[in-house]
Amino acid sequence: MKILVTGGAGFIGSNFIHYMLEHHPDYDIINLDKLTYAGNLENLRDIGPGKRYRFERGDIADADLVRGIMDQGIDAVINFAAESHVDRSILEPASFIKANILGTHVLLDTARERRISRFVQISTDEVYGSLGATGRFTEETCLRPNSPYSASKASADMIALAYHRTFGMPVLITRTSNNYGPYQFPEKLLPLAITNLMEDRSVPIYGDGLNVRDWIFVMDNAEAIDMVLHKGEDGEIYNIGAGHESTNISLVSSVLGIMGKPSSLIAYVKDRPGHDRRYAIDPSKIMTALGWSPRTTLRDGLKMTVDWYTKNVGWWKRVRSGEYLEYYEKNYSAKGLKTDSR
Ligand code: NAD
Ligand code: DAU
């Protein structure tokens, strides 16, 4: 199988590529990524020679480029590429509209034109909006996105489903809760907390710290996406979550405990505008229909994640300083785009 992974230099995409190369060594993977501030080729530097993997730098909204890649005999597209940070979407919504809506549309249109036989759109539980104290999101829950980010993801979902219903395109959608694990950009709560604590800096907690998120270890999500790709039904949506709900304050307190840091390093700060109160995923459908279940407990996942950031200080220091952005120029661009590991 030859698959096009978009956004594969980001957090979930790079973990997914590692997962696929390990579990499907005979697959060809092309990674199309624009390398925005969130894309980092260092996440993939340990892909050894002989792997059937190739990197292509570019924008999913560039129709000519996407057409050229899809003409290389692609069987399936997995679209991770997106602007992904809610706080940035509040400061600058336009880039979210362009990448998440227009970019997805270009991919869908080209995949339709080229009769690609599988299109997996990676979406989020945030499209469902916010829950009260009880209940969980099912695939039937109405979409009520509240941030420019979640509204852009909901729009992409709608367009993808319309392409299935109108044109019979083989589209599938995954909606996942908050992922955590290696290679996550330290603007998101967990890597921000871990890396700040490693330098004895405070962790900013928005509002009262009682907002609830439902946490899943990134490799469990990668396995679920692999199952959706191979066993999912066209036109279906699959919620993916591990059932690990936690308030932000309780999550950060667990990290403080694992790292042996004092609670005086918690700093309550101004709340995020439109801050969704609670997310909780009901993953019954993917568990029953595809036989998926999460493998990693929140406690083990947090320990593995703290351990990874502890052992990879160079990685996050380069990310924080912006130095990682030079990695592409030094290792690829200047050397004439030597991006194929074969
Ligand atoms: P990320 O920000 O770490 O990575 C996004 C990647 O997409 C980066 O490598 C970036 O360079 C690339 N990209 C952005 N715009 C692009 C464009 N126009 N063309 C090509 N590449 C582009 O994001 P992530 O956390 O890995 O999220 C990946 C996907 O999963 C996103 O679609 C996001 O909405 C979704 N998602 C994320 C989470 C989470 O907890 N992180 C949960 C549910 C769903
Ligand atoms: O639910 C899935 C979504 O999870 C994905 O679709 C998004 O791409 C991903 O960024 C994430 O969105 P969140 O807004 O939930 O993640 P973030 O890490 O930004 O925030 C998690 C919670 O922690 C949220 O309630 C806001 C809060 N927070 C966040 C930051 C960055 C803080 O209290 N302090 C912070 O400094």
mmCIF file of N, CA and C in Angstrom, residues 161-263:
data_model
loop_
_atom_site.group_PDB
_atom_site.id
_atom_site.type_symbol
_atom_site.label_atom_id
_atom_site.label_comp_id
_atom_site.label_asym_id
_atom_site.label_seq_id
_atom_site.Cartn_x
_atom_site.Cartn_y
_atom_site.Cartn_z
ATOM 1 N N LEU A 161 -17.668 14.805 4.635
ATOM 2 C CA LEU A 161 -18.869 13.948 4.605
ATOM 3 C C LEU A 161 -19.726 14.231 3.369
ATOM 4 N N ALA A 162 -19.757 15.514 2.974
ATOM 5 C CA ALA A 162 -20.513 15.858 1.757
ATOM 6 C C ALA A 162 -19.893 15.173 0.536
ATOM 7 N N TYR A 163 -18.566 15.072 0.513
ATOM 8 C CA TYR A 163 -17.904 14.392 -0.615
ATOM 9 C C TYR A 163 -18.223 12.903 -0.622
ATOM 10 N N HIS A 164 -18.445 12.346 0.548
ATOM 11 C CA HIS A 164 -18.864 10.941 0.588
ATOM 12 C C HIS A 164 -20.301 10.811 0.075
ATOM 13 N N ARG A 165 -21.195 11.642 0.624
ATOM 14 C CA ARG A 165 -22.613 11.487 0.289
ATOM 15 C C ARG A 165 -22.906 11.877 -1.150
ATOM 16 N N THR A 166 -22.264 12.944 -1.629
ATOM 17 C CA THR A 166 -22.571 13.427 -2.974
ATOM 18 C C THR A 166 -21.838 12.650 -4.061
ATOM 19 N N PHE A 167 -20.547 12.392 -3.811
ATOM 20 C CA PHE A 167 -19.726 11.788 -4.876
ATOM 21 C C PHE A 167 -19.372 10.335 -4.607
ATOM 22 N N GLY A 168 -19.827 9.822 -3.462
ATOM 23 C CA GLY A 168 -19.505 8.431 -3.125
ATOM 24 C C GLY A 168 -18.040 8.232 -2.780
ATOM 25 N N MET A 169 -17.371 9.322 -2.374
ATOM 26 C CA MET A 169 -15.942 9.171 -2.032
ATOM 27 C C MET A 169 -15.754 8.355 -0.763
ATOM 28 N N PRO A 170 -14.723 7.508 -0.750
ATOM 29 C CA PRO A 170 -14.470 6.663 0.426
ATOM 30 C C PRO A 170 -13.816 7.422 1.582
ATOM 31 N N VAL A 171 -14.598 8.296 2.205
ATOM 32 C CA VAL A 171 -14.078 9.146 3.280
ATOM 33 C C VAL A 171 -14.401 8.532 4.634
ATOM 34 N N LEU A 172 -13.451 8.592 5.571
ATOM 35 C CA LEU A 172 -13.689 8.182 6.959
ATOM 36 C C LEU A 172 -13.158 9.288 7.857
ATOM 37 N N ILE A 173 -13.794 9.467 9.020
ATOM 38 C CA ILE A 173 -13.365 10.543 9.923
ATOM 39 C C ILE A 173 -13.048 9.974 11.301
ATOM 40 N N THR A 174 -11.905 10.397 11.876
ATOM 41 C CA THR A 174 -11.659 10.055 13.277
ATOM 42 C C THR A 174 -11.763 11.333 14.110
ATOM 43 N N ARG A 175 -12.407 11.206 15.265
ATOM 44 C CA ARG A 175 -12.487 12.353 16.194
ATOM 45 C C ARG A 175 -11.887 11.918 17.526
ATOM 46 N N THR A 176 -10.735 12.468 17.803
ATOM 47 C CA THR A 176 -9.962 12.011 18.961
ATOM 48 C C THR A 176 -9.919 13.070 20.053
ATOM 49 N N SER A 177 -9.767 12.585 21.272
ATOM 50 C CA SER A 177 -9.619 13.491 22.412
ATOM 51 C C SER A 177 -8.162 13.967 22.506
ATOM 52 N N ASN A 178 -7.822 14.612 23.609
ATOM 53 C CA ASN A 178 -6.474 15.196 23.769
ATOM 54 C C ASN A 178 -5.385 14.123 23.778
ATOM 55 N N ASN A 179 -4.484 14.210 22.802
ATOM 56 C CA ASN A 179 -3.343 13.303 22.713
ATOM 57 C C ASN A 179 -2.180 13.857 23.542
ATOM 58 N N TYR A 180 -1.345 12.958 24.035
ATOM 59 C CA TYR A 180 -0.095 13.385 24.677
ATOM 60 C C TYR A 180 0.953 12.309 24.416
ATOM 61 N N GLY A 181 2.229 12.684 24.536
ATOM 62 C CA GLY A 181 3.310 11.733 24.306
ATOM 63 C C GLY A 181 4.522 12.446 23.723
ATOM 64 N N PRO A 182 5.493 11.681 23.200
ATOM 65 C CA PRO A 182 6.710 12.267 22.634
ATOM 66 C C PRO A 182 6.435 13.195 21.450
ATOM 67 N N TYR A 183 7.310 14.141 21.239
ATOM 68 C CA TYR A 183 7.318 15.043 20.083
ATOM 69 C C TYR A 183 6.159 16.044 20.058
ATOM 70 N N GLN A 184 5.510 16.297 21.207
ATOM 71 C CA GLN A 184 4.435 17.301 21.176
ATOM 72 C C GLN A 184 5.026 18.684 21.422
ATOM 73 N N PHE A 185 4.638 19.616 20.597
ATOM 74 C CA PHE A 185 5.170 20.984 20.662
ATOM 75 C C PHE A 185 4.850 21.601 22.033
ATOM 76 N N PRO A 186 5.855 22.187 22.704
ATOM 77 C CA PRO A 186 5.623 22.652 24.075
ATOM 78 C C PRO A 186 4.826 23.945 24.194
ATOM 79 N N GLU A 187 3.793 24.072 23.374
ATOM 80 C CA GLU A 187 2.792 25.132 23.553
ATOM 81 C C GLU A 187 1.531 24.512 24.160
ATOM 82 N N LYS A 188 1.387 23.173 24.034
ATOM 83 C CA LYS A 188 0.209 22.475 24.556
ATOM 84 C C LYS A 188 0.442 22.171 26.040
ATOM 85 N N LEU A 189 -0.654 22.000 26.795
ATOM 86 C CA LEU A 189 -0.544 21.969 28.262
ATOM 87 C C LEU A 189 0.519 21.003 28.797
ATOM 88 N N LEU A 190 0.478 19.728 28.388
ATOM 89 C CA LEU A 190 1.383 18.765 29.029
ATOM 90 C C LEU A 190 2.867 19.010 28.744
ATOM 91 N N PRO A 191 3.264 19.133 27.474
ATOM 92 C CA PRO A 191 4.691 19.398 27.252
ATOM 93 C C PRO A 191 5.144 20.755 27.798
ATOM 94 N N LEU A 192 4.213 21.717 27.812
ATOM 95 C CA LEU A 192 4.548 23.021 28.402
ATOM 96 C C LEU A 192 4.832 22.849 29.893
ATOM 97 N N ALA A 193 3.946 22.087 30.562
ATOM 98 C CA ALA A 193 4.108 21.871 32.007
ATOM 99 C C ALA A 193 5.418 21.127 32.275
ATOM 100 N N ILE A 194 5.662 20.046 31.544
ATOM 101 C CA ILE A 194 6.854 19.224 31.820
ATOM 102 C C ILE A 194 8.134 20.028 31.593
ATOM 103 N N THR A 195 8.190 20.736 30.471
ATOM 104 C CA THR A 195 9.446 21.447 30.154
ATOM 105 C C THR A 195 9.634 22.661 31.084
ATOM 106 N N ASN A 196 8.523 23.334 31.441
ATOM 107 C CA ASN A 196 8.671 24.440 32.413
ATOM 108 C C ASN A 196 9.178 23.905 33.748
ATOM 109 N N LEU A 197 8.582 22.776 34.186
ATOM 110 C CA LEU A 197 8.972 22.230 35.495
ATOM 111 C C LEU A 197 10.424 21.771 35.494
ATOM 112 N N MET A 198 10.891 21.268 34.348
ATOM 113 C CA MET A 198 12.296 20.839 34.283
ATOM 114 C C MET A 198 13.235 22.011 34.521
ATOM 115 N N GLU A 199 12.745 23.230 34.238
ATOM 116 C CA GLU A 199 13.586 24.414 34.477
ATOM 117 C C GLU A 199 13.145 25.182 35.727
ATOM 118 N N ASP A 200 12.294 24.494 36.553
ATOM 119 C CA ASP A 200 11.758 25.109 37.778
ATOM 120 C C ASP A 200 11.012 26.412 37.502
ATOM 121 N N ARG A 201 10.368 26.435 36.316
ATOM 122 C CA ARG A 201 9.515 27.587 36.001
ATOM 123 C C ARG A 201 8.070 27.207 36.304
ATOM 124 N N SER A 202 7.197 28.227 36.471
ATOM 125 C CA SER A 202 5.820 27.925 36.854
ATOM 126 C C SER A 202 5.005 27.418 35.660
ATOM 127 N N VAL A 203 3.896 26.732 35.977
ATOM 128 C CA VAL A 203 2.982 26.213 34.949
ATOM 129 C C VAL A 203 1.720 27.070 34.964
ATOM 130 N N PRO A 204 1.404 27.741 33.831
ATOM 131 C CA PRO A 204 0.188 28.569 33.822
ATOM 132 C C PRO A 204 -1.073 27.697 33.718
ATOM 133 N N ILE A 205 -1.993 27.907 34.642
ATOM 134 C CA ILE A 205 -3.268 27.188 34.606
ATOM 135 C C ILE A 205 -4.367 28.210 34.331
ATOM 136 N N TYR A 206 -5.108 27.979 33.244
ATOM 137 C CA TYR A 206 -6.144 28.939 32.866
ATOM 138 C C TYR A 206 -7.348 28.853 33.824
ATOM 139 N N GLY A 207 -7.895 30.020 34.187
ATOM 140 C CA GLY A 207 -9.136 30.079 34.976
ATOM 141 C C GLY A 207 -8.996 29.348 36.303
ATOM 142 N N ASP A 208 -10.038 28.530 36.625
ATOM 143 C CA ASP A 208 -10.014 27.832 37.927
ATOM 144 C C ASP A 208 -9.337 26.464 37.855
ATOM 145 N N GLY A 209 -8.865 26.081 36.662
ATOM 146 C CA GLY A 209 -8.152 24.801 36.528
ATOM 147 C C GLY A 209 -9.068 23.593 36.539
ATOM 148 N N LEU A 210 -10.386 23.835 36.532
ATOM 149 C CA LEU A 210 -11.319 22.700 36.647
ATOM 150 C C LEU A 210 -11.901 22.257 35.294
ATOM 151 N N ASN A 211 -11.394 22.807 34.208
ATOM 152 C CA ASN A 211 -11.806 22.327 32.879
ATOM 153 C C ASN A 211 -11.322 20.888 32.732
ATOM 154 N N VAL A 212 -12.153 20.061 32.095
ATOM 155 C CA VAL A 212 -11.835 18.631 32.006
ATOM 156 C C VAL A 212 -11.489 18.268 30.569
ATOM 157 N N ARG A 213 -10.392 17.517 30.414
ATOM 158 C CA ARG A 213 -10.023 16.956 29.120
ATOM 159 C C ARG A 213 -9.897 15.449 29.273
ATOM 160 N N ASP A 214 -10.001 14.734 28.140
ATOM 161 C CA ASP A 214 -10.036 13.265 28.137
ATOM 162 C C ASP A 214 -8.746 12.830 27.422
ATOM 163 N N TRP A 215 -7.778 12.255 28.164
ATOM 164 C CA TRP A 215 -6.419 12.110 27.631
ATOM 165 C C TRP A 215 -6.157 10.741 27.030
ATOM 166 N N ILE A 216 -5.473 10.723 25.884
ATOM 167 C CA ILE A 216 -5.117 9.458 25.226
ATOM 168 C C ILE A 216 -3.637 9.499 24.829
ATOM 169 N N PHE A 217 -2.933 8.403 25.090
ATOM 170 C CA PHE A 217 -1.517 8.318 24.696
ATOM 171 C C PHE A 217 -1.469 8.222 23.171
ATOM 172 N N VAL A 218 -0.552 8.974 22.558
ATOM 173 C CA VAL A 218 -0.560 9.154 21.098
ATOM 174 C C VAL A 218 -0.443 7.831 20.326
ATOM 175 N N MET A 219 0.303 6.857 20.851
ATOM 176 C CA MET A 219 0.454 5.597 20.116
ATOM 177 C C MET A 219 -0.850 4.782 20.109
ATOM 178 N N ASP A 220 -1.679 4.972 21.143
ATOM 179 C CA ASP A 220 -2.990 4.311 21.132
ATOM 180 C C ASP A 220 -3.869 4.909 20.023
ATOM 181 N N ASN A 221 -3.733 6.220 19.838
ATOM 182 C CA ASN A 221 -4.462 6.868 18.735
ATOM 183 C C ASN A 221 -3.939 6.372 17.390
ATOM 184 N N ALA A 222 -2.598 6.228 17.274
ATOM 185 C CA ALA A 222 -2.008 5.750 16.009
ATOM 186 C C ALA A 222 -2.575 4.366 15.661
ATOM 187 N N GLU A 223 -2.681 3.508 16.645
ATOM 188 C CA GLU A 223 -3.214 2.166 16.392
ATOM 189 C C GLU A 223 -4.690 2.242 15.952
ATOM 190 N N ALA A 224 -5.433 3.130 16.586
ATOM 191 C CA ALA A 224 -6.850 3.283 16.221
ATOM 192 C C ALA A 224 -6.986 3.782 14.773
ATOM 193 N N ILE A 225 -6.141 4.739 14.393
ATOM 194 C CA ILE A 225 -6.211 5.281 13.027
ATOM 195 C C ILE A 225 -5.845 4.189 12.014
ATOM 196 N N ASP A 226 -4.850 3.381 12.356
ATOM 197 C CA ASP A 226 -4.467 2.259 11.493
ATOM 198 C C ASP A 226 -5.675 1.318 11.299
ATOM 199 N N MET A 227 -6.401 1.067 12.363
ATOM 200 C CA MET A 227 -7.581 0.195 12.251
ATOM 201 C C MET A 227 -8.677 0.823 11.401
ATOM 202 N N VAL A 228 -8.877 2.121 11.579
ATOM 203 C CA VAL A 228 -9.895 2.806 10.770
ATOM 204 C C VAL A 228 -9.495 2.742 9.297
ATOM 205 N N LEU A 229 -8.204 2.965 9.028
ATOM 206 C CA LEU A 229 -7.715 2.913 7.643
ATOM 207 C C LEU A 229 -8.003 1.546 7.009
ATOM 208 N N HIS A 230 -7.776 0.487 7.741
ATOM 209 C CA HIS A 230 -7.888 -0.854 7.158
ATOM 210 C C HIS A 230 -9.264 -1.483 7.303
ATOM 211 N N LYS A 231 -9.955 -1.168 8.404
ATOM 212 C CA LYS A 231 -11.200 -1.902 8.668
ATOM 213 C C LYS A 231 -12.443 -1.011 8.749
ATOM 214 N N GLY A 232 -12.240 0.307 8.740
ATOM 215 C CA GLY A 232 -13.378 1.211 8.886
ATOM 216 C C GLY A 232 -14.290 1.188 7.671
ATOM 217 N N GLU A 233 -15.517 1.642 7.919
ATOM 218 C CA GLU A 233 -16.502 1.649 6.834
ATOM 219 C C GLU A 233 -16.589 3.040 6.198
ATOM 220 N N ASP A 234 -16.625 3.096 4.889
ATOM 221 C CA ASP A 234 -16.703 4.385 4.190
ATOM 222 C C ASP A 234 -17.866 5.226 4.729
ATOM 223 N N GLY A 235 -17.616 6.522 4.866
ATOM 224 C CA GLY A 235 -18.670 7.443 5.288
ATOM 225 C C GLY A 235 -18.902 7.459 6.787
ATOM 226 N N GLU A 236 -18.130 6.660 7.542
ATOM 227 C CA GLU A 236 -18.368 6.576 8.984
ATOM 228 C C GLU A 236 -17.423 7.484 9.766
ATOM 229 N N ILE A 237 -17.908 7.860 10.953
ATOM 230 C CA ILE A 237 -17.107 8.657 11.899
ATOM 231 C C ILE A 237 -16.755 7.736 13.064
ATOM 232 N N TYR A 238 -15.517 7.819 13.538
ATOM 233 C CA TYR A 238 -15.111 7.007 14.691
ATOM 234 C C TYR A 238 -14.538 7.911 15.781
ATOM 235 N N ASN A 239 -15.194 7.943 16.941
ATOM 236 C CA ASN A 239 -14.643 8.645 18.103
ATOM 237 C C ASN A 239 -13.535 7.796 18.711
ATOM 238 N N ILE A 240 -12.426 8.438 19.076
ATOM 239 C CA ILE A 240 -11.307 7.709 19.690
ATOM 240 C C ILE A 240 -10.961 8.370 21.025
ATOM 241 N N GLY A 241 -11.067 7.606 22.092
ATOM 242 C CA GLY A 241 -10.726 8.152 23.414
ATOM 243 C C GLY A 241 -10.434 7.012 24.360
ATOM 244 N N ALA A 242 -9.652 7.316 25.404
ATOM 245 C CA ALA A 242 -9.204 6.253 26.307
ATOM 246 C C ALA A 242 -9.934 6.265 27.648
ATOM 247 N N GLY A 243 -10.895 7.189 27.810
ATOM 248 C CA GLY A 243 -11.657 7.219 29.057
ATOM 249 C C GLY A 243 -10.861 7.753 30.241
ATOM 250 N N HIS A 244 -9.863 8.602 29.962
ATOM 251 C CA HIS A 244 -9.061 9.164 31.052
ATOM 252 C C HIS A 244 -9.388 10.633 31.230
ATOM 253 N N GLU A 245 -10.523 10.899 31.853
ATOM 254 C CA GLU A 245 -10.903 12.294 32.091
ATOM 255 C C GLU A 245 -10.124 12.843 33.264
ATOM 256 N N SER A 246 -9.720 14.101 33.130
ATOM 257 C CA SER A 246 -9.006 14.733 34.249
ATOM 258 C C SER A 246 -9.193 16.238 34.179
ATOM 259 N N THR A 247 -9.331 16.865 35.350
ATOM 260 C CA THR A 247 -9.288 18.331 35.347
ATOM 261 C C THR A 247 -7.837 18.729 35.074
ATOM 262 N N ASN A 248 -7.659 19.934 34.572
ATOM 263 C CA ASN A 248 -6.294 20.381 34.273
ATOM 264 C C ASN A 248 -5.432 20.427 35.535
ATOM 265 N N ILE A 249 -6.049 20.859 36.635
ATOM 266 C CA ILE A 249 -5.261 20.992 37.857
ATOM 267 C C ILE A 249 -4.834 19.616 38.379
ATOM 268 N N SER A 250 -5.737 18.632 38.229
ATOM 269 C CA SER A 250 -5.373 17.293 38.709
ATOM 270 C C SER A 250 -4.284 16.677 37.807
ATOM 271 N N LEU A 251 -4.380 16.931 36.499
ATOM 272 C CA LEU A 251 -3.365 16.414 35.574
ATOM 273 C C LEU A 251 -1.985 17.002 35.900
ATOM 274 N N VAL A 252 -1.964 18.324 36.063
ATOM 275 C CA VAL A 252 -0.683 18.985 36.340
ATOM 276 C C VAL A 252 -0.153 18.549 37.719
ATOM 277 N N SER A 253 -1.065 18.315 38.664
ATOM 278 C CA SER A 253 -0.612 17.831 39.983
ATOM 279 C C SER A 253 0.030 16.456 39.853
ATOM 280 N N SER A 254 -0.524 15.591 38.976
ATOM 281 C CA SER A 254 0.105 14.272 38.762
ATOM 282 C C SER A 254 1.513 14.446 38.205
ATOM 283 N N VAL A 255 1.668 15.383 37.274
ATOM 284 C CA VAL A 255 2.991 15.614 36.678
ATOM 285 C C VAL A 255 3.964 16.131 37.755
ATOM 286 N N LEU A 256 3.463 17.040 38.601
ATOM 287 C CA LEU A 256 4.318 17.544 39.696
ATOM 288 C C LEU A 256 4.793 16.381 40.552
ATOM 289 N N GLY A 257 3.857 15.448 40.845
ATOM 290 C CA GLY A 257 4.189 14.276 41.672
ATOM 291 C C GLY A 257 5.253 13.413 41.005
ATOM 292 N N ILE A 258 5.047 13.116 39.711
ATOM 293 C CA ILE A 258 6.003 12.260 38.983
ATOM 294 C C ILE A 258 7.385 12.914 38.955
ATOM 295 N N MET A 259 7.402 14.244 38.808
ATOM 296 C CA MET A 259 8.684 14.937 38.665
ATOM 297 C C MET A 259 9.274 15.390 40.000
ATOM 298 N N GLY A 260 8.501 15.174 41.092
ATOM 299 C CA GLY A 260 8.992 15.589 42.410
ATOM 300 C C GLY A 260 9.135 17.095 42.548
ATOM 301 N N LYS A 261 8.163 17.833 41.992
ATOM 302 C CA LYS A 261 8.226 19.306 42.058
ATOM 303 C C LYS A 261 7.117 19.831 42.990
ATOM 304 N N PRO A 262 7.320 21.019 43.598
ATOM 305 C CA PRO A 262 6.337 21.545 44.556
ATOM 306 C C PRO A 262 5.132 22.209 43.867
ATOM 307 N N SER A 263 3.981 22.178 44.564
ATOM 308 C CA SER A 263 2.770 22.778 43.980
ATOM 309 C C SER A 263 2.866 24.307 43.918
#
